[in-house]
């Protein structure tokens, strides 16, 4: 059940950030109801956001909020311009706690979504600038695996769960059985190719060295999280998942989640990215292999009766040939 917020609670929280609300309204995201609160004040319009804890990270909500705030401070110090400005509280913190929930306040970005090739080139530049931002660390924590190898372990596990789930679900669900008979083997074939590609010796060497150069990633680059503001600036919103992680996974996910299998948009995003952060041939191979992984099928097959997951599976007929077209483009991109 989605949590609601009273006007008195909203007023109390926003005052801690030096704001006096004139009007407030709850706004839902694609995945969550009442995900953010739009607050109109004399100073402007702001987003009051209850922090959403990541379930895949083994730390509590407060610890995660503190870590995110530290990265936002770092990006502000490095003058990263592609995110909304976060407001500090009267005490100088970037967040506050109310009824056990952390809240933060940032600019409300008014604008439109991604529409043109130029928009995607700007997104590539914004993403590369983030990935190239110095964290001030010489290496990730001792004893931890390199970020991409950590991500690959998670995705390999999801692939295994998919293999187990499809047999069980296809027996019980006729629609899903029909989907699997049509596309399941293609997904498995694509996964095998990707895992094989990632065993390339040059890729293994590069990934082992990755922990020496820790990078920040956004972690959730999707169409709703990228806005072209009214003054033409690109802004990335919803920084709840910012962390030190795999730039290759972040780029591959952005290509999958934003470009709608449009070749021009894919090429424009990569063009913008490489203006700021050129990629070697080995790095291009990694991104291409990660793009191949049919992660949407893995996710949707876990709950095939949920409307959004069923929609993903139902759209596979249309998206499959487009996906193969983009994979071909990326494979050409990896050639000398």
mmCIF file of C-alpha atoms in Angstrom:
data_model
loop_
_atom_site.group_PDB
_atom_site.id
_atom_site.type_symbol
_atom_site.label_atom_id
_atom_site.label_comp_id
_atom_site.label_asym_id
_atom_site.label_seq_id
_atom_site.Cartn_x
_atom_site.Cartn_y
_atom_site.Cartn_z
ATOM 1 C CA UNK A 1 0.000 0.000 0.000
ATOM 2 C CA UNK A 2 1.385 3.414 -1.010
ATOM 3 C CA UNK A 3 2.121 5.775 1.833
ATOM 4 C CA UNK A 4 0.356 9.143 1.930
ATOM 5 C CA UNK A 5 1.443 12.359 3.622
ATOM 6 C CA UNK A 6 -0.583 15.010 5.433
ATOM 7 C CA UNK A 7 -0.225 18.717 4.640
ATOM 8 C CA UNK A 8 0.963 19.295 8.196
ATOM 9 C CA UNK A 9 3.740 16.711 7.777
ATOM 10 C CA UNK A 10 4.784 18.174 4.404
ATOM 11 C CA UNK A 11 4.847 21.672 5.888
ATOM 12 C CA UNK A 12 6.919 20.523 8.868
ATOM 13 C CA UNK A 13 9.516 18.771 6.690
ATOM 14 C CA UNK A 14 9.880 21.496 4.059
ATOM 15 C CA UNK A 15 10.387 24.164 6.734
ATOM 16 C CA UNK A 16 13.539 22.315 7.809
ATOM 17 C CA UNK A 17 14.902 23.123 4.323
ATOM 18 C CA UNK A 18 13.982 26.816 4.643
ATOM 19 C CA UNK A 19 10.845 26.539 2.513
ATOM 20 C CA UNK A 20 7.275 27.608 3.239
ATOM 21 C CA UNK A 21 4.876 25.575 1.076
ATOM 22 C CA UNK A 22 2.030 27.381 -0.658
ATOM 23 C CA UNK A 23 0.688 24.244 -2.310
ATOM 24 C CA UNK A 24 1.715 20.591 -2.416
ATOM 25 C CA UNK A 25 0.633 17.576 -4.456
ATOM 26 C CA UNK A 26 1.548 13.891 -4.513
ATOM 27 C CA UNK A 27 3.053 12.602 -7.763
ATOM 28 C CA UNK A 28 3.352 8.923 -8.712
ATOM 29 C CA UNK A 29 6.181 7.402 -10.706
ATOM 30 C CA UNK A 30 6.037 4.560 -13.213
ATOM 31 C CA UNK A 31 6.746 2.047 -10.450
ATOM 32 C CA UNK A 32 5.539 3.651 -7.227
ATOM 33 C CA UNK A 33 2.495 5.586 -6.089
ATOM 34 C CA UNK A 34 3.153 8.854 -4.221
ATOM 35 C CA UNK A 35 6.825 8.607 -5.142
ATOM 36 C CA UNK A 36 7.496 12.331 -4.806
ATOM 37 C CA UNK A 37 5.750 15.431 -3.461
ATOM 38 C CA UNK A 38 5.694 18.570 -5.592
ATOM 39 C CA UNK A 39 5.937 21.628 -3.332
ATOM 40 C CA UNK A 40 5.212 25.128 -4.630
ATOM 41 C CA UNK A 41 6.789 27.995 -2.669
ATOM 42 C CA UNK A 42 7.563 31.681 -3.190
ATOM 43 C CA UNK A 43 11.133 30.637 -3.969
ATOM 44 C CA UNK A 44 10.076 28.208 -6.688
ATOM 45 C CA UNK A 45 8.905 24.622 -7.170
ATOM 46 C CA UNK A 46 10.696 21.766 -5.421
ATOM 47 C CA UNK A 47 10.573 17.972 -5.182
ATOM 48 C CA UNK A 48 10.234 16.572 -1.670
ATOM 49 C CA UNK A 49 11.311 12.951 -1.973
ATOM 50 C CA UNK A 50 10.972 10.114 0.547
ATOM 51 C CA UNK A 51 14.150 8.063 0.157
ATOM 52 C CA UNK A 52 13.588 4.564 -1.235
ATOM 53 C CA UNK A 53 15.860 1.896 0.241
ATOM 54 C CA UNK A 54 17.547 -0.581 -2.108
ATOM 55 C CA UNK A 55 16.769 -4.159 -1.136
ATOM 56 C CA UNK A 56 19.877 -5.552 -2.819
ATOM 57 C CA UNK A 57 22.233 -3.585 -0.560
ATOM 58 C CA UNK A 58 23.022 -5.060 2.852
ATOM 59 C CA UNK A 59 22.653 -1.878 4.899
ATOM 60 C CA UNK A 60 19.747 -0.101 6.535
ATOM 61 C CA UNK A 61 17.801 2.863 5.162
ATOM 62 C CA UNK A 62 19.685 5.502 7.170
ATOM 63 C CA UNK A 63 23.075 4.136 6.127
ATOM 64 C CA UNK A 64 22.006 4.110 2.480
ATOM 65 C CA UNK A 65 20.689 7.675 2.691
ATOM 66 C CA UNK A 66 23.943 8.855 4.266
ATOM 67 C CA UNK A 67 25.965 7.176 1.521
ATOM 68 C CA UNK A 68 23.832 8.728 -1.236
ATOM 69 C CA UNK A 69 24.116 12.182 0.365
ATOM 70 C CA UNK A 70 27.911 11.839 0.495
ATOM 71 C CA UNK A 71 28.004 11.109 -3.253
ATOM 72 C CA UNK A 72 25.697 14.046 -4.003
ATOM 73 C CA UNK A 73 28.054 16.329 -2.049
ATOM 74 C CA UNK A 74 30.972 14.947 -4.056
ATOM 75 C CA UNK A 75 29.185 15.589 -7.372
ATOM 76 C CA UNK A 76 28.321 19.114 -6.236
ATOM 77 C CA UNK A 77 31.972 19.697 -5.300
ATOM 78 C CA UNK A 78 33.056 18.400 -8.724
ATOM 79 C CA UNK A 79 30.529 20.797 -10.336
ATOM 80 C CA UNK A 80 28.460 18.065 -11.971
ATOM 81 C CA UNK A 81 25.689 20.040 -13.707
ATOM 82 C CA UNK A 82 23.401 17.274 -14.953
ATOM 83 C CA UNK A 83 21.396 16.789 -11.744
ATOM 84 C CA UNK A 84 18.917 19.002 -9.870
ATOM 85 C CA UNK A 85 20.302 21.058 -6.989
ATOM 86 C CA UNK A 86 19.724 19.457 -3.571
ATOM 87 C CA UNK A 87 18.764 21.849 -0.771
ATOM 88 C CA UNK A 88 20.452 21.635 2.648
ATOM 89 C CA UNK A 89 18.505 21.721 5.912
ATOM 90 C CA UNK A 90 19.059 24.442 8.522
ATOM 91 C CA UNK A 91 21.752 22.193 10.036
ATOM 92 C CA UNK A 92 23.535 21.800 6.685
ATOM 93 C CA UNK A 93 22.495 18.179 6.030
ATOM 94 C CA UNK A 94 21.126 17.128 2.643
ATOM 95 C CA UNK A 95 18.336 15.082 4.206
ATOM 96 C CA UNK A 96 16.130 14.869 7.262
ATOM 97 C CA UNK A 97 14.352 12.095 9.120
ATOM 98 C CA UNK A 98 10.614 12.151 9.794
ATOM 99 C CA UNK A 99 8.618 9.252 11.261
ATOM 100 C CA UNK A 100 11.471 6.892 10.447
ATOM 101 C CA UNK A 101 11.692 7.910 6.771
ATOM 102 C CA UNK A 102 14.546 9.986 5.282
ATOM 103 C CA UNK A 103 13.461 12.892 3.048
ATOM 104 C CA UNK A 104 15.451 15.159 0.758
ATOM 105 C CA UNK A 105 14.519 18.224 -1.302
ATOM 106 C CA UNK A 106 15.740 19.105 -4.793
ATOM 107 C CA UNK A 107 14.759 21.433 -7.615
ATOM 108 C CA UNK A 108 11.640 20.474 -9.527
ATOM 109 C CA UNK A 109 12.734 20.166 -13.163
ATOM 110 C CA UNK A 110 10.067 21.252 -15.612
ATOM 111 C CA UNK A 111 10.521 20.131 -19.177
ATOM 112 C CA UNK A 112 10.052 17.301 -21.663
ATOM 113 C CA UNK A 113 11.366 13.819 -22.243
ATOM 114 C CA UNK A 114 13.994 12.529 -24.655
ATOM 115 C CA UNK A 115 12.850 13.109 -28.228
ATOM 116 C CA UNK A 116 15.723 13.780 -30.626
ATOM 117 C CA UNK A 117 19.134 12.408 -31.502
ATOM 118 C CA UNK A 118 20.636 15.570 -30.001
ATOM 119 C CA UNK A 119 18.892 14.761 -26.700
ATOM 120 C CA UNK A 120 20.518 11.338 -26.647
ATOM 121 C CA UNK A 121 23.927 12.801 -27.439
ATOM 122 C CA UNK A 122 23.473 15.064 -24.392
ATOM 123 C CA UNK A 123 22.530 12.031 -22.301
ATOM 124 C CA UNK A 124 25.677 10.199 -23.418
ATOM 125 C CA UNK A 125 27.781 13.214 -22.449
ATOM 126 C CA UNK A 126 26.038 13.485 -19.045
ATOM 127 C CA UNK A 127 26.554 9.791 -18.335
ATOM 128 C CA UNK A 128 30.222 9.841 -19.379
ATOM 129 C CA UNK A 129 30.860 12.939 -17.255
ATOM 130 C CA UNK A 130 29.415 11.109 -14.255
ATOM 131 C CA UNK A 131 31.502 8.001 -14.937
ATOM 132 C CA UNK A 132 34.644 10.115 -15.350
ATOM 133 C CA UNK A 133 34.095 12.068 -12.112
ATOM 134 C CA UNK A 134 36.936 11.482 -9.697
ATOM 135 C CA UNK A 135 35.718 9.867 -6.479
ATOM 136 C CA UNK A 136 38.868 10.794 -4.603
ATOM 137 C CA UNK A 137 39.469 7.074 -4.010
ATOM 138 C CA UNK A 138 42.444 5.227 -5.481
ATOM 139 C CA UNK A 139 40.648 1.874 -5.336
ATOM 140 C CA UNK A 140 37.484 0.265 -3.994
ATOM 141 C CA UNK A 141 37.357 -1.273 -0.524
ATOM 142 C CA UNK A 142 39.900 -3.999 0.138
ATOM 143 C CA UNK A 143 38.506 -7.501 -0.209
ATOM 144 C CA UNK A 144 35.687 -6.499 -2.573
ATOM 145 C CA UNK A 145 35.429 -7.719 -6.150
ATOM 146 C CA UNK A 146 35.602 -5.263 -9.061
ATOM 147 C CA UNK A 147 32.169 -3.638 -9.679
ATOM 148 C CA UNK A 148 31.402 -5.285 -13.034
ATOM 149 C CA UNK A 149 32.304 -8.732 -11.699
ATOM 150 C CA UNK A 150 29.949 -8.126 -8.757
ATOM 151 C CA UNK A 151 27.182 -7.158 -11.191
ATOM 152 C CA UNK A 152 27.841 -10.208 -13.367
ATOM 153 C CA UNK A 153 27.397 -12.513 -10.365
ATOM 154 C CA UNK A 154 23.975 -10.982 -9.700
ATOM 155 C CA UNK A 155 22.928 -11.318 -13.329
ATOM 156 C CA UNK A 156 24.210 -14.888 -13.594
ATOM 157 C CA UNK A 157 22.084 -15.788 -10.608
ATOM 158 C CA UNK A 158 19.050 -14.158 -12.244
ATOM 159 C CA UNK A 159 19.751 -16.158 -15.395
ATOM 160 C CA UNK A 160 19.817 -19.400 -13.363
ATOM 161 C CA UNK A 161 16.561 -18.491 -11.641
ATOM 162 C CA UNK A 162 15.039 -17.816 -15.059
ATOM 163 C CA UNK A 163 16.030 -21.308 -16.214
ATOM 164 C CA UNK A 164 14.345 -22.850 -13.171
ATOM 165 C CA UNK A 165 11.296 -20.621 -13.265
ATOM 166 C CA UNK A 166 10.382 -21.093 -16.905
ATOM 167 C CA UNK A 167 9.868 -24.846 -16.520
ATOM 168 C CA UNK A 168 7.546 -24.436 -13.553
ATOM 169 C CA UNK A 169 5.574 -21.450 -14.822
ATOM 170 C CA UNK A 170 5.133 -22.783 -18.344
ATOM 171 C CA UNK A 171 3.398 -25.857 -16.905
ATOM 172 C CA UNK A 172 0.905 -23.703 -15.009
ATOM 173 C CA UNK A 173 0.381 -20.797 -17.390
ATOM 174 C CA UNK A 174 -0.641 -21.496 -20.998
ATOM 175 C CA UNK A 175 0.074 -17.945 -22.186
ATOM 176 C CA UNK A 176 3.543 -18.008 -20.680
ATOM 177 C CA UNK A 177 4.165 -21.473 -22.135
ATOM 178 C CA UNK A 178 3.335 -20.105 -25.591
ATOM 179 C CA UNK A 179 5.692 -17.179 -24.991
ATOM 180 C CA UNK A 180 8.505 -19.476 -23.891
ATOM 181 C CA UNK A 181 8.013 -21.828 -26.829
ATOM 182 C CA UNK A 182 8.407 -18.813 -29.125
ATOM 183 C CA UNK A 183 11.128 -16.800 -27.377
ATOM 184 C CA UNK A 184 12.592 -18.774 -24.490
ATOM 185 C CA UNK A 185 15.213 -20.588 -26.524
ATOM 186 C CA UNK A 186 16.231 -17.327 -28.216
ATOM 187 C CA UNK A 187 16.762 -15.728 -24.793
ATOM 188 C CA UNK A 188 18.868 -18.659 -23.644
ATOM 189 C CA UNK A 189 20.916 -18.598 -26.843
ATOM 190 C CA UNK A 190 21.557 -14.868 -26.458
ATOM 191 C CA UNK A 191 22.607 -15.338 -22.829
ATOM 192 C CA UNK A 192 25.049 -18.112 -23.731
ATOM 193 C CA UNK A 193 26.619 -15.912 -26.401
ATOM 194 C CA UNK A 194 26.977 -13.013 -23.956
ATOM 195 C CA UNK A 195 28.542 -15.144 -21.199
ATOM 196 C CA UNK A 196 30.942 -16.644 -23.741
ATOM 197 C CA UNK A 197 31.913 -13.182 -25.029
ATOM 198 C CA UNK A 198 32.658 -12.059 -21.465
ATOM 199 C CA UNK A 199 35.210 -14.873 -21.089
ATOM 200 C CA UNK A 200 37.513 -13.149 -23.582
ATOM 201 C CA UNK A 201 40.991 -12.879 -22.037
ATOM 202 C CA UNK A 202 41.265 -9.137 -22.700
ATOM 203 C CA UNK A 203 37.911 -8.547 -20.963
ATOM 204 C CA UNK A 204 38.902 -10.623 -17.931
ATOM 205 C CA UNK A 205 42.147 -8.643 -17.559
ATOM 206 C CA UNK A 206 40.331 -5.319 -17.829
ATOM 207 C CA UNK A 207 37.637 -6.271 -15.302
ATOM 208 C CA UNK A 208 40.196 -7.499 -12.780
ATOM 209 C CA UNK A 209 41.912 -4.106 -12.935
ATOM 210 C CA UNK A 210 38.641 -2.180 -12.626
ATOM 211 C CA UNK A 211 38.691 -1.862 -8.839
ATOM 212 C CA UNK A 212 41.774 0.371 -9.087
ATOM 213 C CA UNK A 213 39.631 3.080 -10.705
ATOM 214 C CA UNK A 214 36.326 3.360 -8.780
ATOM 215 C CA UNK A 215 33.596 5.296 -10.604
ATOM 216 C CA UNK A 216 30.206 6.672 -9.682
ATOM 217 C CA UNK A 217 27.128 5.400 -11.503
ATOM 218 C CA UNK A 218 23.500 6.548 -11.414
ATOM 219 C CA UNK A 219 22.092 3.015 -11.346
ATOM 220 C CA UNK A 220 18.658 3.812 -12.809
ATOM 221 C CA UNK A 221 18.940 5.649 -16.135
ATOM 222 C CA UNK A 222 15.453 5.276 -17.613
ATOM 223 C CA UNK A 223 13.244 7.449 -19.818
ATOM 224 C CA UNK A 224 11.270 8.944 -16.873
ATOM 225 C CA UNK A 225 14.510 9.856 -15.087
ATOM 226 C CA UNK A 226 15.886 12.046 -17.884
ATOM 227 C CA UNK A 227 14.376 15.484 -18.534
ATOM 228 C CA UNK A 228 15.198 18.208 -21.052
ATOM 229 C CA UNK A 229 14.429 21.343 -19.056
ATOM 230 C CA UNK A 230 12.594 24.327 -20.513
ATOM 231 C CA UNK A 231 15.942 26.100 -21.025
ATOM 232 C CA UNK A 232 17.306 23.136 -23.022
ATOM 233 C CA UNK A 233 19.533 21.645 -20.318
ATOM 234 C CA UNK A 234 19.533 17.873 -19.755
ATOM 235 C CA UNK A 235 18.913 16.834 -16.155
ATOM 236 C CA UNK A 236 18.983 13.347 -14.655
ATOM 237 C CA UNK A 237 16.658 12.933 -11.666
ATOM 238 C CA UNK A 238 16.061 10.305 -8.955
ATOM 239 C CA UNK A 239 19.539 9.745 -7.526
ATOM 240 C CA UNK A 240 18.480 7.239 -4.852
ATOM 241 C CA UNK A 241 20.668 4.526 -6.440
ATOM 242 C CA UNK A 242 23.871 6.506 -7.016
ATOM 243 C CA UNK A 243 26.880 4.458 -5.935
ATOM 244 C CA UNK A 244 30.348 3.247 -6.885
ATOM 245 C CA UNK A 245 29.658 0.621 -9.508
ATOM 246 C CA UNK A 246 30.140 -0.713 -13.031
ATOM 247 C CA UNK A 247 30.216 2.005 -15.687
ATOM 248 C CA UNK A 248 29.829 -0.682 -18.345
ATOM 249 C CA UNK A 249 26.631 -2.035 -16.792
ATOM 250 C CA UNK A 250 25.323 1.523 -16.278
ATOM 251 C CA UNK A 251 25.928 2.348 -19.963
ATOM 252 C CA UNK A 252 24.468 -0.946 -21.234
ATOM 253 C CA UNK A 253 21.336 -0.461 -19.090
ATOM 254 C CA UNK A 254 20.961 3.129 -20.298
ATOM 255 C CA UNK A 255 21.121 1.963 -23.916
ATOM 256 C CA UNK A 256 18.464 -0.667 -23.226
ATOM 257 C CA UNK A 257 16.195 1.473 -21.047
ATOM 258 C CA UNK A 258 16.088 4.746 -22.969
ATOM 259 C CA UNK A 259 16.716 4.355 -26.719
ATOM 260 C CA UNK A 260 13.586 2.333 -27.618
ATOM 261 C CA UNK A 261 15.692 0.158 -29.971
ATOM 262 C CA UNK A 262 16.156 3.169 -32.265
ATOM 263 C CA UNK A 263 19.515 2.871 -34.105
ATOM 264 C CA UNK A 264 19.920 6.656 -34.415
ATOM 265 C CA UNK A 265 19.350 7.152 -30.677
ATOM 266 C CA UNK A 266 21.788 4.347 -29.781
ATOM 267 C CA UNK A 267 24.510 5.799 -31.985
ATOM 268 C CA UNK A 268 23.886 9.339 -30.702
ATOM 269 C CA UNK A 269 24.116 8.253 -27.064
ATOM 270 C CA UNK A 270 27.395 6.461 -27.744
ATOM 271 C CA UNK A 271 28.706 9.449 -29.724
ATOM 272 C CA UNK A 272 28.009 11.791 -26.803
ATOM 273 C CA UNK A 273 29.508 9.343 -24.314
ATOM 274 C CA UNK A 274 32.760 8.965 -26.213
ATOM 275 C CA UNK A 275 33.195 12.701 -26.614
ATOM 276 C CA UNK A 276 33.873 12.775 -22.877
ATOM 277 C CA UNK A 277 35.044 9.216 -22.193
ATOM 278 C CA UNK A 278 36.446 7.316 -25.198
ATOM 279 C CA UNK A 279 36.096 3.540 -24.946
ATOM 280 C CA UNK A 280 38.702 1.007 -26.014
ATOM 281 C CA UNK A 281 37.759 -1.922 -28.214
ATOM 282 C CA UNK A 282 37.721 -4.213 -25.169
ATOM 283 C CA UNK A 283 35.401 -1.850 -23.311
ATOM 284 C CA UNK A 284 33.086 -1.767 -26.316
ATOM 285 C CA UNK A 285 33.003 -5.568 -26.277
ATOM 286 C CA UNK A 286 31.982 -5.531 -22.603
ATOM 287 C CA UNK A 287 29.137 -3.067 -23.192
ATOM 288 C CA UNK A 288 27.905 -5.064 -26.200
ATOM 289 C CA UNK A 289 27.948 -8.343 -24.288
ATOM 290 C CA UNK A 290 26.062 -6.818 -21.352
ATOM 291 C CA UNK A 291 23.483 -5.349 -23.722
ATOM 292 C CA UNK A 292 22.788 -8.825 -25.133
ATOM 293 C CA UNK A 293 21.630 -10.218 -21.780
ATOM 294 C CA UNK A 294 17.784 -10.467 -21.877
ATOM 295 C CA UNK A 295 17.359 -9.008 -18.396
ATOM 296 C CA UNK A 296 13.756 -7.902 -18.989
ATOM 297 C CA UNK A 297 12.739 -11.514 -19.637
ATOM 298 C CA UNK A 298 14.483 -12.650 -16.460
ATOM 299 C CA UNK A 299 12.626 -10.019 -14.460
ATOM 300 C CA UNK A 300 9.209 -10.395 -16.099
ATOM 301 C CA UNK A 301 9.234 -14.187 -15.798
ATOM 302 C CA UNK A 302 9.385 -13.903 -11.999
ATOM 303 C CA UNK A 303 5.875 -12.411 -11.904
ATOM 304 C CA UNK A 304 4.279 -13.131 -15.307
ATOM 305 C CA UNK A 305 0.770 -12.394 -14.000
ATOM 306 C CA UNK A 306 1.562 -8.815 -12.980
ATOM 307 C CA UNK A 307 0.247 -6.392 -15.592
ATOM 308 C CA UNK A 308 3.534 -4.565 -16.228
ATOM 309 C CA UNK A 309 5.553 -7.795 -16.470
ATOM 310 C CA UNK A 310 2.943 -9.362 -18.723
ATOM 311 C CA UNK A 311 3.143 -6.289 -20.948
ATOM 312 C CA UNK A 312 6.919 -6.775 -21.277
ATOM 313 C CA UNK A 313 6.420 -10.364 -22.398
ATOM 314 C CA UNK A 314 3.554 -9.450 -24.729
ATOM 315 C CA UNK A 315 5.714 -6.827 -26.465
ATOM 316 C CA UNK A 316 8.551 -9.276 -27.066
ATOM 317 C CA UNK A 317 7.319 -10.123 -30.576
ATOM 318 C CA UNK A 318 7.759 -6.493 -31.642
ATOM 319 C CA UNK A 319 10.959 -5.803 -29.711
ATOM 320 C CA UNK A 320 12.884 -8.980 -30.530
ATOM 321 C CA UNK A 321 13.874 -8.144 -34.162
ATOM 322 C CA UNK A 322 14.673 -4.580 -33.079
ATOM 323 C CA UNK A 323 16.896 -5.887 -30.301
ATOM 324 C CA UNK A 324 18.801 -8.059 -32.776
ATOM 325 C CA UNK A 325 19.237 -5.047 -35.048
ATOM 326 C CA UNK A 326 20.812 -3.019 -32.225
ATOM 327 C CA UNK A 327 23.051 -5.950 -31.254
ATOM 328 C CA UNK A 328 24.304 -6.064 -34.849
ATOM 329 C CA UNK A 329 25.059 -2.321 -34.717
ATOM 330 C CA UNK A 330 26.948 -2.738 -31.431
ATOM 331 C CA UNK A 331 28.930 -5.685 -32.785
ATOM 332 C CA UNK A 332 30.000 -3.513 -35.742
ATOM 333 C CA UNK A 333 30.954 -0.841 -33.182
ATOM 334 C CA UNK A 334 33.408 -3.306 -31.564
ATOM 335 C CA UNK A 335 35.317 -4.001 -34.772
ATOM 336 C CA UNK A 336 38.718 -2.310 -35.377
#
